[in-house]
């Protein structure tokens, strides 16, 4: 059975919006995009993706990743994203999806993701996809959080952990610090006992 791994760039104040570029996600008037780029931490976190067999996206992140990675040949992540099986949660998209190896999930997200976990032998990674992750957290479906914690406080922006009453106890499984000060912390749900 596969595990759901949340893999995301995050600031000290919990912001996950637009880490890659200034125009990546300007929703709600967000003007601080591109905050993770100077830290170049992704290559230091690649080892946590060793057992990944599929990716799970919300619509917004899927379309952003497609625009950034599809048909690119200048980066090792391009082949990874082109070839991996991608599952996309959306109520507005229709099949066929634009990116190869993509499957649409339109309804009953918790049940569909639960079936995916059962069917997959390898892990399923969720990149970004804040609204999707919040839904998966409410349903207790996230097995591991890999957080690339950047030494920044932005003061505004969409956050990973919403103020909706959802709570979770986590335990640190591993951590390392990059040369640029990013802490790559892997957490898993704490034993409730």
PDB file of C-alpha atoms in Angstrom:
ATOM      1  CA  UNK A   1       0.000   0.000   0.000  1.00  0.00           C
ATOM      2  CA  UNK A   2       1.295   3.441  -0.916  1.00  0.00           C
ATOM      3  CA  UNK A   3       1.566   6.390   1.414  1.00  0.00           C
ATOM      4  CA  UNK A   4       0.409   9.938   0.720  1.00  0.00           C
ATOM      5  CA  UNK A   5       3.362  12.309   1.067  1.00  0.00           C
ATOM      6  CA  UNK A   6       2.793  16.058   1.227  1.00  0.00           C
ATOM      7  CA  UNK A   7       5.919  17.663  -0.268  1.00  0.00           C
ATOM      8  CA  UNK A   8       5.882  21.434  -0.050  1.00  0.00           C
ATOM      9  CA  UNK A   9       7.887  24.617   0.301  1.00  0.00           C
ATOM     10  CA  UNK A  10       6.695  26.595   3.303  1.00  0.00           C
ATOM     11  CA  UNK A  11       7.706  29.750   5.177  1.00  0.00           C
ATOM     12  CA  UNK A  12       8.059  30.021   8.941  1.00  0.00           C
ATOM     13  CA  UNK A  13       4.577  31.559   9.089  1.00  0.00           C
ATOM     14  CA  UNK A  14       3.076  28.697   7.059  1.00  0.00           C
ATOM     15  CA  UNK A  15       2.757  30.348   3.625  1.00  0.00           C
ATOM     16  CA  UNK A  16       2.899  27.964   0.654  1.00  0.00           C
ATOM     17  CA  UNK A  17       1.627  30.315  -2.065  1.00  0.00           C
ATOM     18  CA  UNK A  18       3.789  30.954  -5.157  1.00  0.00           C
ATOM     19  CA  UNK A  19       7.205  29.687  -4.043  1.00  0.00           C
ATOM     20  CA  UNK A  20       8.672  29.407  -7.547  1.00  0.00           C
ATOM     21  CA  UNK A  21       8.117  32.702  -9.340  1.00  0.00           C
ATOM     22  CA  UNK A  22       6.596  36.170  -8.894  1.00  0.00           C
ATOM     23  CA  UNK A  23       3.683  35.496 -11.270  1.00  0.00           C
ATOM     24  CA  UNK A  24       3.049  31.875 -10.250  1.00  0.00           C
ATOM     25  CA  UNK A  25      -0.010  32.576  -8.089  1.00  0.00           C
ATOM     26  CA  UNK A  26      -1.226  36.118  -7.539  1.00  0.00           C
ATOM     27  CA  UNK A  27      -4.630  35.144  -6.122  1.00  0.00           C
ATOM     28  CA  UNK A  28      -5.900  37.460  -3.382  1.00  0.00           C
ATOM     29  CA  UNK A  29      -3.406  40.119  -4.523  1.00  0.00           C
ATOM     30  CA  UNK A  30      -0.357  38.111  -3.420  1.00  0.00           C
ATOM     31  CA  UNK A  31       2.793  39.973  -4.557  1.00  0.00           C
ATOM     32  CA  UNK A  32       5.566  38.012  -2.855  1.00  0.00           C
ATOM     33  CA  UNK A  33       5.846  35.099  -5.264  1.00  0.00           C
ATOM     34  CA  UNK A  34       9.211  33.518  -5.987  1.00  0.00           C
ATOM     35  CA  UNK A  35      10.303  33.507  -2.351  1.00  0.00           C
ATOM     36  CA  UNK A  36      11.745  29.950  -2.447  1.00  0.00           C
ATOM     37  CA  UNK A  37      13.774  30.314  -5.646  1.00  0.00           C
ATOM     38  CA  UNK A  38      16.869  31.966  -4.082  1.00  0.00           C
ATOM     39  CA  UNK A  39      17.207  29.067  -1.632  1.00  0.00           C
ATOM     40  CA  UNK A  40      17.349  26.279  -4.271  1.00  0.00           C
ATOM     41  CA  UNK A  41      16.367  23.616  -1.731  1.00  0.00           C
ATOM     42  CA  UNK A  42      14.546  21.174  -4.015  1.00  0.00           C
ATOM     43  CA  UNK A  43      17.699  19.352  -5.122  1.00  0.00           C
ATOM     44  CA  UNK A  44      18.599  18.753  -1.459  1.00  0.00           C
ATOM     45  CA  UNK A  45      15.231  17.097  -0.859  1.00  0.00           C
ATOM     46  CA  UNK A  46      15.181  14.756  -3.833  1.00  0.00           C
ATOM     47  CA  UNK A  47      16.117  11.708  -1.770  1.00  0.00           C
ATOM     48  CA  UNK A  48      12.678  11.645  -0.134  1.00  0.00           C
ATOM     49  CA  UNK A  49      11.130  10.918  -3.524  1.00  0.00           C
ATOM     50  CA  UNK A  50      12.921   7.590  -3.958  1.00  0.00           C
ATOM     51  CA  UNK A  51       9.809   5.433  -3.492  1.00  0.00           C
ATOM     52  CA  UNK A  52       7.314   7.652  -5.329  1.00  0.00           C
ATOM     53  CA  UNK A  53       5.194   5.957  -7.989  1.00  0.00           C
ATOM     54  CA  UNK A  54       2.543   8.618  -8.628  1.00  0.00           C
ATOM     55  CA  UNK A  55       1.730  12.284  -8.079  1.00  0.00           C
ATOM     56  CA  UNK A  56      -1.536  13.771  -6.863  1.00  0.00           C
ATOM     57  CA  UNK A  57      -2.434  17.357  -7.769  1.00  0.00           C
ATOM     58  CA  UNK A  58      -5.186  19.874  -7.311  1.00  0.00           C
ATOM     59  CA  UNK A  59      -6.233  21.580 -10.542  1.00  0.00           C
ATOM     60  CA  UNK A  60      -4.364  24.835  -9.921  1.00  0.00           C
ATOM     61  CA  UNK A  61      -1.037  23.151  -9.186  1.00  0.00           C
ATOM     62  CA  UNK A  62      -1.462  20.641 -12.018  1.00  0.00           C
ATOM     63  CA  UNK A  63      -1.933  23.418 -14.569  1.00  0.00           C
ATOM     64  CA  UNK A  64       1.001  25.388 -13.103  1.00  0.00           C
ATOM     65  CA  UNK A  65       3.293  22.354 -13.162  1.00  0.00           C
ATOM     66  CA  UNK A  66       2.226  21.537 -16.726  1.00  0.00           C
ATOM     67  CA  UNK A  67       3.108  25.064 -17.840  1.00  0.00           C
ATOM     68  CA  UNK A  68       6.496  24.885 -16.095  1.00  0.00           C
ATOM     69  CA  UNK A  69       7.613  21.295 -16.764  1.00  0.00           C
ATOM     70  CA  UNK A  70       5.865  19.677 -19.726  1.00  0.00           C
ATOM     71  CA  UNK A  71       8.156  19.099 -22.688  1.00  0.00           C
ATOM     72  CA  UNK A  72      11.160  20.729 -20.991  1.00  0.00           C
ATOM     73  CA  UNK A  73      14.485  19.022 -21.556  1.00  0.00           C
ATOM     74  CA  UNK A  74      16.855  21.239 -19.567  1.00  0.00           C
ATOM     75  CA  UNK A  75      16.131  19.814 -16.104  1.00  0.00           C
ATOM     76  CA  UNK A  76      16.118  16.322 -14.566  1.00  0.00           C
ATOM     77  CA  UNK A  77      12.712  16.972 -12.996  1.00  0.00           C
ATOM     78  CA  UNK A  78      11.182  17.291 -16.487  1.00  0.00           C
ATOM     79  CA  UNK A  79      11.435  13.574 -17.272  1.00  0.00           C
ATOM     80  CA  UNK A  80      10.163  12.732 -13.778  1.00  0.00           C
ATOM     81  CA  UNK A  81       7.042  14.847 -14.236  1.00  0.00           C
ATOM     82  CA  UNK A  82       6.414  13.745 -17.822  1.00  0.00           C
ATOM     83  CA  UNK A  83       6.661  10.040 -17.025  1.00  0.00           C
ATOM     84  CA  UNK A  84       5.097   9.679 -13.591  1.00  0.00           C
ATOM     85  CA  UNK A  85       1.404   8.792 -13.290  1.00  0.00           C
ATOM     86  CA  UNK A  86      -0.463  11.948 -12.336  1.00  0.00           C
ATOM     87  CA  UNK A  87      -3.859  12.048 -10.599  1.00  0.00           C
ATOM     88  CA  UNK A  88      -5.687  15.369 -10.717  1.00  0.00           C
ATOM     89  CA  UNK A  89      -8.513  16.346  -8.384  1.00  0.00           C
ATOM     90  CA  UNK A  90     -10.846  18.788 -10.100  1.00  0.00           C
ATOM     91  CA  UNK A  91     -14.536  19.429 -10.579  1.00  0.00           C
ATOM     92  CA  UNK A  92     -13.936  21.781 -13.519  1.00  0.00           C
ATOM     93  CA  UNK A  93     -11.499  19.881 -15.770  1.00  0.00           C
ATOM     94  CA  UNK A  94     -12.615  17.264 -18.295  1.00  0.00           C
ATOM     95  CA  UNK A  95     -10.798  14.316 -19.824  1.00  0.00           C
ATOM     96  CA  UNK A  96      -8.659  13.886 -21.745  1.00  0.00           C
ATOM     97  CA  UNK A  97      -6.207  15.895 -19.653  1.00  0.00           C
ATOM     98  CA  UNK A  98      -3.454  17.859 -21.384  1.00  0.00           C
ATOM     99  CA  UNK A  99      -0.425  16.135 -19.812  1.00  0.00           C
ATOM    100  CA  UNK A 100       0.502  12.542 -20.603  1.00  0.00           C
ATOM    101  CA  UNK A 101      -0.122   9.926 -17.885  1.00  0.00           C
ATOM    102  CA  UNK A 102      -2.833  12.025 -16.225  1.00  0.00           C
ATOM    103  CA  UNK A 103      -6.077  10.733 -14.708  1.00  0.00           C
ATOM    104  CA  UNK A 104      -8.938  12.897 -13.483  1.00  0.00           C
ATOM    105  CA  UNK A 105     -10.585  12.473 -10.059  1.00  0.00           C
ATOM    106  CA  UNK A 106     -13.879  14.386 -10.047  1.00  0.00           C
ATOM    107  CA  UNK A 107     -15.859  13.220  -7.050  1.00  0.00           C
ATOM    108  CA  UNK A 108     -15.589  11.741  -3.568  1.00  0.00           C
ATOM    109  CA  UNK A 109     -11.969  12.692  -3.088  1.00  0.00           C
ATOM    110  CA  UNK A 110     -11.492  10.817   0.184  1.00  0.00           C
ATOM    111  CA  UNK A 111     -12.826   7.562  -1.228  1.00  0.00           C
ATOM    112  CA  UNK A 112     -10.865   7.881  -4.494  1.00  0.00           C
ATOM    113  CA  UNK A 113      -7.602   8.709  -2.699  1.00  0.00           C
ATOM    114  CA  UNK A 114      -8.195   5.854  -0.262  1.00  0.00           C
ATOM    115  CA  UNK A 115      -8.520   3.487  -3.234  1.00  0.00           C
ATOM    116  CA  UNK A 116      -5.353   4.937  -4.783  1.00  0.00           C
ATOM    117  CA  UNK A 117      -3.412   4.276  -1.587  1.00  0.00           C
ATOM    118  CA  UNK A 118      -4.633   0.670  -1.561  1.00  0.00           C
ATOM    119  CA  UNK A 119      -3.831   0.110  -5.240  1.00  0.00           C
ATOM    120  CA  UNK A 120      -0.375   1.714  -5.273  1.00  0.00           C
ATOM    121  CA  UNK A 121       2.659  -0.263  -4.213  1.00  0.00           C
ATOM    122  CA  UNK A 122       4.753   2.900  -4.110  1.00  0.00           C
ATOM    123  CA  UNK A 123       4.125   6.294  -2.514  1.00  0.00           C
ATOM    124  CA  UNK A 124       1.952   9.083  -3.909  1.00  0.00           C
ATOM    125  CA  UNK A 125       3.408  12.580  -3.605  1.00  0.00           C
ATOM    126  CA  UNK A 126       1.335  15.749  -3.396  1.00  0.00           C
ATOM    127  CA  UNK A 127       3.241  18.825  -4.586  1.00  0.00           C
ATOM    128  CA  UNK A 128       1.806  22.124  -3.382  1.00  0.00           C
ATOM    129  CA  UNK A 129      -1.966  21.797  -3.889  1.00  0.00           C
ATOM    130  CA  UNK A 130      -2.884  23.564  -0.650  1.00  0.00           C
ATOM    131  CA  UNK A 131      -6.678  23.188  -0.854  1.00  0.00           C
ATOM    132  CA  UNK A 132      -6.342  19.503  -1.761  1.00  0.00           C
ATOM    133  CA  UNK A 133      -3.902  18.893   1.093  1.00  0.00           C
ATOM    134  CA  UNK A 134      -6.232  20.579   3.563  1.00  0.00           C
ATOM    135  CA  UNK A 135      -9.027  18.265   2.421  1.00  0.00           C
ATOM    136  CA  UNK A 136      -6.774  15.195   2.704  1.00  0.00           C
ATOM    137  CA  UNK A 137      -5.653  16.277   6.190  1.00  0.00           C
ATOM    138  CA  UNK A 138      -9.273  16.645   7.349  1.00  0.00           C
ATOM    139  CA  UNK A 139      -9.865  13.058   6.200  1.00  0.00           C
ATOM    140  CA  UNK A 140      -6.681  11.741   7.850  1.00  0.00           C
ATOM    141  CA  UNK A 141      -5.178  10.638   4.524  1.00  0.00           C
ATOM    142  CA  UNK A 142      -1.726  12.277   4.705  1.00  0.00           C
ATOM    143  CA  UNK A 143       0.891   9.784   5.914  1.00  0.00           C
ATOM    144  CA  UNK A 144       3.960  11.996   5.782  1.00  0.00           C
ATOM    145  CA  UNK A 145       4.767  15.693   5.477  1.00  0.00           C
ATOM    146  CA  UNK A 146       8.054  16.694   3.867  1.00  0.00           C
ATOM    147  CA  UNK A 147       8.291  20.403   4.574  1.00  0.00           C
ATOM    148  CA  UNK A 148      11.021  22.562   3.080  1.00  0.00           C
ATOM    149  CA  UNK A 149      10.906  25.240   5.768  1.00  0.00           C
ATOM    150  CA  UNK A 150      12.387  28.501   4.500  1.00  0.00           C
ATOM    151  CA  UNK A 151      13.826  31.099   6.866  1.00  0.00           C
ATOM    152  CA  UNK A 152      11.233  33.699   5.886  1.00  0.00           C
ATOM    153  CA  UNK A 153       8.158  35.307   7.379  1.00  0.00           C
ATOM    154  CA  UNK A 154       5.956  36.760   4.632  1.00  0.00           C
ATOM    155  CA  UNK A 155       3.034  37.963   6.721  1.00  0.00           C
ATOM    156  CA  UNK A 156       0.450  37.139   4.065  1.00  0.00           C
ATOM    157  CA  UNK A 157      -0.412  34.458   1.553  1.00  0.00           C
ATOM    158  CA  UNK A 158      -2.217  31.145   1.439  1.00  0.00           C
ATOM    159  CA  UNK A 159      -1.151  28.826   4.221  1.00  0.00           C
ATOM    160  CA  UNK A 160      -0.841  25.059   4.448  1.00  0.00           C
ATOM    161  CA  UNK A 161      -2.524  24.722   7.823  1.00  0.00           C
ATOM    162  CA  UNK A 162      -5.915  26.405   7.701  1.00  0.00           C
ATOM    163  CA  UNK A 163      -7.819  27.973  10.576  1.00  0.00           C
ATOM    164  CA  UNK A 164     -10.675  25.498  10.172  1.00  0.00           C
ATOM    165  CA  UNK A 165     -10.392  23.540  13.399  1.00  0.00           C
ATOM    166  CA  UNK A 166      -8.460  20.607  11.896  1.00  0.00           C
ATOM    167  CA  UNK A 167      -5.671  19.532  14.205  1.00  0.00           C
ATOM    168  CA  UNK A 168      -3.050  16.807  14.095  1.00  0.00           C
ATOM    169  CA  UNK A 169      -0.218  15.596  16.256  1.00  0.00           C
ATOM    170  CA  UNK A 170       2.965  15.020  14.291  1.00  0.00           C
ATOM    171  CA  UNK A 171       6.326  13.528  15.134  1.00  0.00           C
ATOM    172  CA  UNK A 172       9.621  14.375  13.492  1.00  0.00           C
ATOM    173  CA  UNK A 173      10.985  11.424  11.497  1.00  0.00           C
ATOM    174  CA  UNK A 174      14.053  13.145  10.046  1.00  0.00           C
ATOM    175  CA  UNK A 175      15.526  16.548   9.300  1.00  0.00           C
ATOM    176  CA  UNK A 176      18.449  18.199   7.623  1.00  0.00           C
ATOM    177  CA  UNK A 177      19.488  21.753   6.961  1.00  0.00           C
ATOM    178  CA  UNK A 178      20.657  23.009   3.576  1.00  0.00           C
ATOM    179  CA  UNK A 179      23.563  25.387   3.086  1.00  0.00           C
ATOM    180  CA  UNK A 180      21.018  28.180   2.486  1.00  0.00           C
ATOM    181  CA  UNK A 181      19.270  27.645   5.822  1.00  0.00           C
ATOM    182  CA  UNK A 182      16.230  25.702   4.623  1.00  0.00           C
ATOM    183  CA  UNK A 183      15.221  22.940   7.028  1.00  0.00           C
ATOM    184  CA  UNK A 184      13.939  19.842   5.265  1.00  0.00           C
ATOM    185  CA  UNK A 185      11.769  18.240   7.939  1.00  0.00           C
ATOM    186  CA  UNK A 186       9.868  14.990   7.525  1.00  0.00           C
ATOM    187  CA  UNK A 187       6.933  14.494   9.874  1.00  0.00           C
ATOM    188  CA  UNK A 188       4.488  11.649  10.267  1.00  0.00           C
ATOM    189  CA  UNK A 189       1.291  11.435  12.279  1.00  0.00           C
ATOM    190  CA  UNK A 190       2.009  10.839  15.947  1.00  0.00           C
ATOM    191  CA  UNK A 191       0.766   7.660  17.578  1.00  0.00           C
ATOM    192  CA  UNK A 192      -2.531   8.672  19.201  1.00  0.00           C
ATOM    193  CA  UNK A 193      -1.885   6.571  22.316  1.00  0.00           C
TER     194      UNK A 193
END
